[in-house]
mmCIF file with all atom_site columns, C-alpha atoms in Angstrom:
data_model
loop_
_atom_site.group_PDB
_atom_site.id
_atom_site.type_symbol
_atom_site.label_atom_id
_atom_site.label_alt_id
_atom_site.label_comp_id
_atom_site.label_asym_id
_atom_site.label_entity_id
_atom_site.label_seq_id
_atom_site.pdbx_PDB_ins_code
_atom_site.Cartn_x
_atom_site.Cartn_y
_atom_site.Cartn_z
_atom_site.occupancy
_atom_site.B_iso_or_equiv
_atom_site.pdbx_formal_charge
_atom_site.auth_seq_id
_atom_site.auth_comp_id
_atom_site.auth_asym_id
_atom_site.auth_atom_id
_atom_site.pdbx_PDB_model_num
ATOM 1   C CA . UNK B 1 1   ? -11.957 -20.943 -45.602 1.00 88.00 ? 1   UNK B CA 1
ATOM 2   C CA . UNK B 1 2   ? -15.289 -18.991 -44.586 1.00 97.00 ? 2   UNK B CA 1
ATOM 3   C CA . UNK B 1 3   ? -16.535 -18.123 -41.030 1.00 96.00 ? 3   UNK B CA 1
ATOM 4   C CA . UNK B 1 4   ? -20.313 -17.574 -41.783 1.00 97.00 ? 4   UNK B CA 1
ATOM 5   C CA . UNK B 1 5   ? -22.316 -19.467 -44.666 1.00 98.00 ? 5   UNK B CA 1
ATOM 6   C CA . UNK B 1 6   ? -25.390 -18.753 -45.673 1.00 98.00 ? 6   UNK B CA 1
ATOM 7   C CA . UNK B 1 7   ? -27.189 -22.068 -47.739 1.00 97.00 ? 7   UNK B CA 1
ATOM 8   C CA . UNK B 1 8   ? -30.690 -20.888 -48.713 1.00 96.00 ? 8   UNK B CA 1
ATOM 9   C CA . UNK B 1 9   ? -32.504 -24.121 -49.764 1.00 95.00 ? 9   UNK B CA 1
ATOM 10  C CA . UNK B 1 10  ? -35.827 -25.374 -51.202 1.00 91.00 ? 10  UNK B CA 1
ATOM 11  C CA . UNK B 1 11  ? -36.738 -27.727 -48.277 1.00 92.00 ? 11  UNK B CA 1
ATOM 12  C CA . UNK B 1 12  ? -39.344 -29.143 -51.176 1.00 88.00 ? 12  UNK B CA 1
ATOM 13  C CA . UNK B 1 13  ? -36.639 -29.629 -53.659 1.00 88.00 ? 13  UNK B CA 1
ATOM 14  C CA . UNK B 1 14  ? -33.634 -32.255 -52.206 1.00 92.00 ? 14  UNK B CA 1
ATOM 15  C CA . UNK B 1 15  ? -31.783 -31.259 -55.207 1.00 90.00 ? 15  UNK B CA 1
ATOM 16  C CA . UNK B 1 16  ? -31.340 -27.357 -53.776 1.00 89.00 ? 16  UNK B CA 1
ATOM 17  C CA . UNK B 1 17  ? -28.743 -28.813 -50.845 1.00 92.00 ? 17  UNK B CA 1
ATOM 18  C CA . UNK B 1 18  ? -27.685 -32.261 -51.907 1.00 94.00 ? 18  UNK B CA 1
ATOM 19  C CA . UNK B 1 19  ? -24.607 -31.162 -53.235 1.00 95.00 ? 19  UNK B CA 1
ATOM 20  C CA . UNK B 1 20  ? -24.536 -27.408 -51.580 1.00 95.00 ? 20  UNK B CA 1
ATOM 21  C CA . UNK B 1 21  ? -24.993 -28.339 -48.057 1.00 97.00 ? 21  UNK B CA 1
ATOM 22  C CA . UNK B 1 22  ? -21.652 -30.777 -48.335 1.00 96.00 ? 22  UNK B CA 1
ATOM 23  C CA . UNK B 1 23  ? -20.051 -28.179 -49.998 1.00 96.00 ? 23  UNK B CA 1
ATOM 24  C CA . UNK B 1 24  ? -20.806 -25.374 -47.571 1.00 97.00 ? 24  UNK B CA 1
ATOM 25  C CA . UNK B 1 25  ? -19.650 -27.427 -44.929 1.00 96.00 ? 25  UNK B CA 1
ATOM 26  C CA . UNK B 1 26  ? -16.408 -28.128 -46.509 1.00 95.00 ? 26  UNK B CA 1
ATOM 27  C CA . UNK B 1 27  ? -15.926 -24.412 -46.875 1.00 97.00 ? 27  UNK B CA 1
ATOM 28  C CA . UNK B 1 28  ? -16.596 -23.541 -43.338 1.00 96.00 ? 28  UNK B CA 1
ATOM 29  C CA . UNK B 1 29  ? -13.917 -22.695 -40.903 1.00 94.00 ? 29  UNK B CA 1
ATOM 30  C CA . UNK B 1 30  ? -13.705 -25.159 -38.064 1.00 91.00 ? 30  UNK B CA 1
ATOM 31  C CA . UNK B 1 31  ? -15.157 -22.623 -35.924 1.00 90.00 ? 31  UNK B CA 1
ATOM 32  C CA . UNK B 1 32  ? -17.423 -21.491 -38.802 1.00 94.00 ? 32  UNK B CA 1
ATOM 33  C CA . UNK B 1 33  ? -21.237 -21.503 -38.884 1.00 97.00 ? 33  UNK B CA 1
ATOM 34  C CA . UNK B 1 34  ? -23.478 -22.755 -41.922 1.00 98.00 ? 34  UNK B CA 1
ATOM 35  C CA . UNK B 1 35  ? -26.884 -20.775 -41.804 1.00 98.00 ? 35  UNK B CA 1
ATOM 36  C CA . UNK B 1 36  ? -29.313 -22.680 -43.647 1.00 98.00 ? 36  UNK B CA 1
ATOM 37  C CA . UNK B 1 37  ? -32.196 -20.700 -45.088 1.00 97.00 ? 37  UNK B CA 1
ATOM 38  C CA . UNK B 1 38  ? -35.746 -21.611 -45.780 1.00 95.00 ? 38  UNK B CA 1
ATOM 39  C CA . UNK B 1 39  ? -37.921 -19.169 -47.346 1.00 92.00 ? 39  UNK B CA 1
ATOM 40  C CA . UNK B 1 40  ? -41.809 -19.290 -47.607 1.00 86.00 ? 40  UNK B CA 1
ATOM 41  C CA . UNK B 1 41  ? -42.700 -17.840 -50.354 1.00 75.00 ? 41  UNK B CA 1
ATOM 42  C CA . UNK B 1 42  ? -45.245 -14.874 -50.504 1.00 66.00 ? 42  UNK B CA 1
ATOM 43  C CA . UNK B 1 43  ? -48.689 -15.935 -52.103 1.00 60.00 ? 43  UNK B CA 1
ATOM 44  C CA . UNK B 1 44  ? -48.558 -12.374 -54.233 1.00 57.00 ? 44  UNK B CA 1
ATOM 45  C CA . UNK B 1 45  ? -52.339 -11.661 -53.816 1.00 51.00 ? 45  UNK B CA 1
ATOM 46  C CA . UNK B 1 46  ? -54.307 -10.457 -51.371 1.00 52.00 ? 46  UNK B CA 1
ATOM 47  C CA . UNK B 1 47  ? -57.303 -11.861 -52.998 1.00 51.00 ? 47  UNK B CA 1
ATOM 48  C CA . UNK B 1 48  ? -55.356 -15.519 -52.886 1.00 49.00 ? 48  UNK B CA 1
ATOM 49  C CA . UNK B 1 49  ? -54.274 -14.808 -49.225 1.00 51.00 ? 49  UNK B CA 1
ATOM 50  C CA . UNK B 1 50  ? -57.921 -14.313 -48.593 1.00 58.00 ? 50  UNK B CA 1
ATOM 51  C CA . UNK B 1 51  ? -58.818 -17.941 -49.429 1.00 61.00 ? 51  UNK B CA 1
ATOM 52  C CA . UNK B 1 52  ? -56.148 -19.569 -47.352 1.00 61.00 ? 52  UNK B CA 1
ATOM 53  C CA . UNK B 1 53  ? -56.569 -20.688 -43.532 1.00 60.00 ? 53  UNK B CA 1
ATOM 54  C CA . UNK B 1 54  ? -56.043 -17.704 -41.354 1.00 69.00 ? 54  UNK B CA 1
ATOM 55  C CA . UNK B 1 55  ? -52.964 -19.540 -39.546 1.00 73.00 ? 55  UNK B CA 1
ATOM 56  C CA . UNK B 1 56  ? -51.609 -20.912 -42.850 1.00 71.00 ? 56  UNK B CA 1
ATOM 57  C CA . UNK B 1 57  ? -48.378 -18.591 -42.676 1.00 75.00 ? 57  UNK B CA 1
ATOM 58  C CA . UNK B 1 58  ? -47.517 -19.762 -39.115 1.00 79.00 ? 58  UNK B CA 1
ATOM 59  C CA . UNK B 1 59  ? -48.106 -23.309 -39.812 1.00 85.00 ? 59  UNK B CA 1
ATOM 60  C CA . UNK B 1 60  ? -46.066 -22.860 -43.133 1.00 84.00 ? 60  UNK B CA 1
ATOM 61  C CA . UNK B 1 61  ? -43.183 -21.084 -41.017 1.00 87.00 ? 61  UNK B CA 1
ATOM 62  C CA . UNK B 1 62  ? -43.545 -23.900 -38.268 1.00 93.00 ? 62  UNK B CA 1
ATOM 63  C CA . UNK B 1 63  ? -43.252 -26.620 -40.817 1.00 93.00 ? 63  UNK B CA 1
ATOM 64  C CA . UNK B 1 64  ? -40.415 -25.035 -42.679 1.00 93.00 ? 64  UNK B CA 1
ATOM 65  C CA . UNK B 1 65  ? -38.117 -24.738 -39.320 1.00 96.00 ? 65  UNK B CA 1
ATOM 66  C CA . UNK B 1 66  ? -39.275 -28.176 -38.290 1.00 97.00 ? 66  UNK B CA 1
ATOM 67  C CA . UNK B 1 67  ? -38.080 -29.382 -41.704 1.00 96.00 ? 67  UNK B CA 1
ATOM 68  C CA . UNK B 1 68  ? -34.843 -27.362 -41.968 1.00 97.00 ? 68  UNK B CA 1
ATOM 69  C CA . UNK B 1 69  ? -34.151 -28.452 -38.160 1.00 97.00 ? 69  UNK B CA 1
ATOM 70  C CA . UNK B 1 70  ? -34.105 -32.075 -39.277 1.00 97.00 ? 70  UNK B CA 1
ATOM 71  C CA . UNK B 1 71  ? -31.821 -31.202 -42.498 1.00 96.00 ? 71  UNK B CA 1
ATOM 72  C CA . UNK B 1 72  ? -29.228 -29.611 -40.075 1.00 97.00 ? 72  UNK B CA 1
ATOM 73  C CA . UNK B 1 73  ? -29.502 -32.467 -37.598 1.00 95.00 ? 73  UNK B CA 1
ATOM 74  C CA . UNK B 1 74  ? -28.405 -34.737 -40.582 1.00 94.00 ? 74  UNK B CA 1
ATOM 75  C CA . UNK B 1 75  ? -25.116 -33.144 -40.534 1.00 93.00 ? 75  UNK B CA 1
ATOM 76  C CA . UNK B 1 76  ? -24.411 -32.723 -36.887 1.00 86.00 ? 76  UNK B CA 1
ATOM 77  C CA . UNK B 1 77  ? -21.064 -34.435 -35.331 1.00 84.00 ? 77  UNK B CA 1
ATOM 78  C CA . UNK B 1 78  ? -19.138 -32.709 -38.230 1.00 84.00 ? 78  UNK B CA 1
ATOM 79  C CA . UNK B 1 79  ? -17.520 -30.067 -35.807 1.00 87.00 ? 79  UNK B CA 1
ATOM 80  C CA . UNK B 1 80  ? -19.019 -27.430 -37.867 1.00 93.00 ? 80  UNK B CA 1
ATOM 81  C CA . UNK B 1 81  ? -21.924 -25.423 -36.230 1.00 96.00 ? 81  UNK B CA 1
ATOM 82  C CA . UNK B 1 82  ? -25.513 -25.667 -38.136 1.00 97.00 ? 82  UNK B CA 1
ATOM 83  C CA . UNK B 1 83  ? -28.182 -22.939 -37.578 1.00 97.00 ? 83  UNK B CA 1
ATOM 84  C CA . UNK B 1 84  ? -31.419 -22.687 -39.307 1.00 98.00 ? 84  UNK B CA 1
ATOM 85  C CA . UNK B 1 85  ? -33.314 -19.586 -40.406 1.00 97.00 ? 85  UNK B CA 1
ATOM 86  C CA . UNK B 1 86  ? -36.898 -19.136 -41.878 1.00 96.00 ? 86  UNK B CA 1
ATOM 87  C CA . UNK B 1 87  ? -38.229 -16.449 -43.533 1.00 92.00 ? 87  UNK B CA 1
ATOM 88  C CA . UNK B 1 88  ? -41.417 -15.357 -45.669 1.00 87.00 ? 88  UNK B CA 1
ATOM 89  C CA . UNK B 1 89  ? -41.667 -13.369 -48.704 1.00 85.00 ? 89  UNK B CA 1
ATOM 90  C CA . UNK B 1 90  ? -39.561 -12.431 -51.838 1.00 88.00 ? 90  UNK B CA 1
ATOM 91  C CA . UNK B 1 91  ? -36.653 -14.991 -52.336 1.00 90.00 ? 91  UNK B CA 1
ATOM 92  C CA . UNK B 1 92  ? -33.803 -13.017 -53.748 1.00 92.00 ? 92  UNK B CA 1
ATOM 93  C CA . UNK B 1 93  ? -34.571 -10.402 -51.617 1.00 93.00 ? 93  UNK B CA 1
ATOM 94  C CA . UNK B 1 94  ? -35.003 -12.210 -48.289 1.00 94.00 ? 94  UNK B CA 1
ATOM 95  C CA . UNK B 1 95  ? -31.635 -13.982 -48.905 1.00 96.00 ? 95  UNK B CA 1
ATOM 96  C CA . UNK B 1 96  ? -29.806 -11.014 -49.708 1.00 97.00 ? 96  UNK B CA 1
ATOM 97  C CA . UNK B 1 97  ? -31.009 -9.353  -46.493 1.00 97.00 ? 97  UNK B CA 1
ATOM 98  C CA . UNK B 1 98  ? -30.505 -12.507 -43.989 1.00 97.00 ? 98  UNK B CA 1
ATOM 99  C CA . UNK B 1 99  ? -26.852 -12.484 -45.682 1.00 98.00 ? 99  UNK B CA 1
ATOM 100 C CA . UNK B 1 100 ? -26.624 -9.071  -44.421 1.00 97.00 ? 100 UNK B CA 1
ATOM 101 C CA . UNK B 1 101 ? -28.110 -9.316  -41.028 1.00 97.00 ? 101 UNK B CA 1
ATOM 102 C CA . UNK B 1 102 ? -26.258 -12.483 -40.121 1.00 97.00 ? 102 UNK B CA 1
ATOM 103 C CA . UNK B 1 103 ? -22.569 -11.031 -41.233 1.00 97.00 ? 103 UNK B CA 1
ATOM 104 C CA . UNK B 1 104 ? -22.243 -14.063 -44.009 1.00 98.00 ? 104 UNK B CA 1
ATOM 105 C CA . UNK B 1 105 ? -19.313 -13.706 -45.855 1.00 97.00 ? 105 UNK B CA 1
ATOM 106 C CA . UNK B 1 106 ? -20.492 -16.405 -48.452 1.00 98.00 ? 106 UNK B CA 1
ATOM 107 C CA . UNK B 1 107 ? -23.428 -17.271 -49.846 1.00 97.00 ? 107 UNK B CA 1
ATOM 108 C CA . UNK B 1 108 ? -23.846 -21.020 -51.580 1.00 97.00 ? 108 UNK B CA 1
ATOM 109 C CA . UNK B 1 109 ? -26.933 -21.464 -53.606 1.00 94.00 ? 109 UNK B CA 1
ATOM 110 C CA . UNK B 1 110 ? -28.093 -23.984 -55.836 1.00 90.00 ? 110 UNK B CA 1
ATOM 111 C CA . UNK B 1 111 ? -29.095 -23.143 -59.555 1.00 85.00 ? 111 UNK B CA 1
ATOM 112 C CA . UNK B 1 112 ? -31.918 -25.620 -60.217 1.00 71.00 ? 112 UNK B CA 1
ATOM 113 C CA . UNK B 1 113 ? -32.618 -26.729 -63.677 1.00 66.00 ? 113 UNK B CA 1
ATOM 114 C CA . UNK B 1 114 ? -33.859 -24.068 -65.857 1.00 61.00 ? 114 UNK B CA 1
ATOM 115 C CA . UNK B 1 115 ? -37.409 -23.979 -66.440 1.00 59.00 ? 115 UNK B CA 1
ATOM 116 C CA . UNK B 1 116 ? -37.605 -21.653 -69.746 1.00 54.00 ? 116 UNK B CA 1
ATOM 117 C CA . UNK B 1 117 ? -40.762 -20.129 -68.795 1.00 46.00 ? 117 UNK B CA 1
ATOM 118 C CA . UNK B 1 118 ? -40.541 -19.329 -65.287 1.00 45.00 ? 118 UNK B CA 1
ATOM 119 C CA . UNK B 1 119 ? -37.055 -18.128 -66.047 1.00 46.00 ? 119 UNK B CA 1
ATOM 120 C CA . UNK B 1 120 ? -38.517 -15.693 -68.780 1.00 42.00 ? 120 UNK B CA 1
ATOM 121 C CA . UNK B 1 121 ? -41.440 -14.771 -66.502 1.00 41.00 ? 121 UNK B CA 1
ATOM 122 C CA . UNK B 1 122 ? -39.735 -14.164 -63.112 1.00 45.00 ? 122 UNK B CA 1
ATOM 123 C CA . UNK B 1 123 ? -36.257 -14.976 -63.633 1.00 55.00 ? 123 UNK B CA 1
ATOM 124 C CA . UNK B 1 124 ? -33.560 -17.042 -61.318 1.00 79.00 ? 124 UNK B CA 1
ATOM 125 C CA . UNK B 1 125 ? -33.337 -16.221 -57.810 1.00 86.00 ? 125 UNK B CA 1
ATOM 126 C CA . UNK B 1 126 ? -29.614 -17.554 -57.733 1.00 86.00 ? 126 UNK B CA 1
ATOM 127 C CA . UNK B 1 127 ? -29.077 -15.406 -60.973 1.00 87.00 ? 127 UNK B CA 1
ATOM 128 C CA . UNK B 1 128 ? -30.770 -12.409 -58.850 1.00 90.00 ? 128 UNK B CA 1
ATOM 129 C CA . UNK B 1 129 ? -28.479 -13.007 -55.657 1.00 94.00 ? 129 UNK B CA 1
ATOM 130 C CA . UNK B 1 130 ? -25.679 -13.320 -57.695 1.00 92.00 ? 130 UNK B CA 1
ATOM 131 C CA . UNK B 1 131 ? -26.280 -10.175 -59.605 1.00 93.00 ? 131 UNK B CA 1
ATOM 132 C CA . UNK B 1 132 ? -26.960 -8.452  -56.492 1.00 95.00 ? 132 UNK B CA 1
ATOM 133 C CA . UNK B 1 133 ? -24.528 -9.590  -53.585 1.00 96.00 ? 133 UNK B CA 1
ATOM 134 C CA . UNK B 1 134 ? -21.649 -7.874  -52.005 1.00 96.00 ? 134 UNK B CA 1
ATOM 135 C CA . UNK B 1 135 ? -20.158 -10.555 -50.868 1.00 98.00 ? 135 UNK B CA 1
ATOM 136 C CA . UNK B 1 136 ? -18.806 -13.783 -52.781 1.00 97.00 ? 136 UNK B CA 1
ATOM 137 C CA . UNK B 1 137 ? -21.540 -16.113 -54.158 1.00 96.00 ? 137 UNK B CA 1
ATOM 138 C CA . UNK B 1 138 ? -21.252 -19.844 -55.368 1.00 95.00 ? 138 UNK B CA 1
ATOM 139 C CA . UNK B 1 139 ? -23.510 -21.197 -57.314 1.00 92.00 ? 139 UNK B CA 1
ATOM 140 C CA . UNK B 1 140 ? -23.830 -25.029 -57.222 1.00 92.00 ? 140 UNK B CA 1
ATOM 141 C CA . UNK B 1 141 ? -24.979 -26.759 -60.397 1.00 84.00 ? 141 UNK B CA 1
#
């Protein structure tokens, strides 16, 4: 069993947590913590960022936190502590940094159905995490 489990989710896609959240809860020690992480993607371009409202990032982070808290509430009462975290930026890099900062001893991540073009152009976040993590990674399909 594991004491600190990091569970990165894409809050817009329930398939990113429908199987992995129950699995993370089962793998957690009775006094362990499941850390649910949501990441607001970086828009990647200053030109694009200029066209967004000034408070876009702040509102996106607040909305993400609220939705993650709702997800955490859906598994309350299990005896396992659940904490939510939000971040902004490059997904795989942020997952790995957060795992280190939290002292995670396991990352549970869903590998979403591959999209050949997206995988070719930017790669799979779960694949990047699995390749570069220094702790065990459980990939859920």
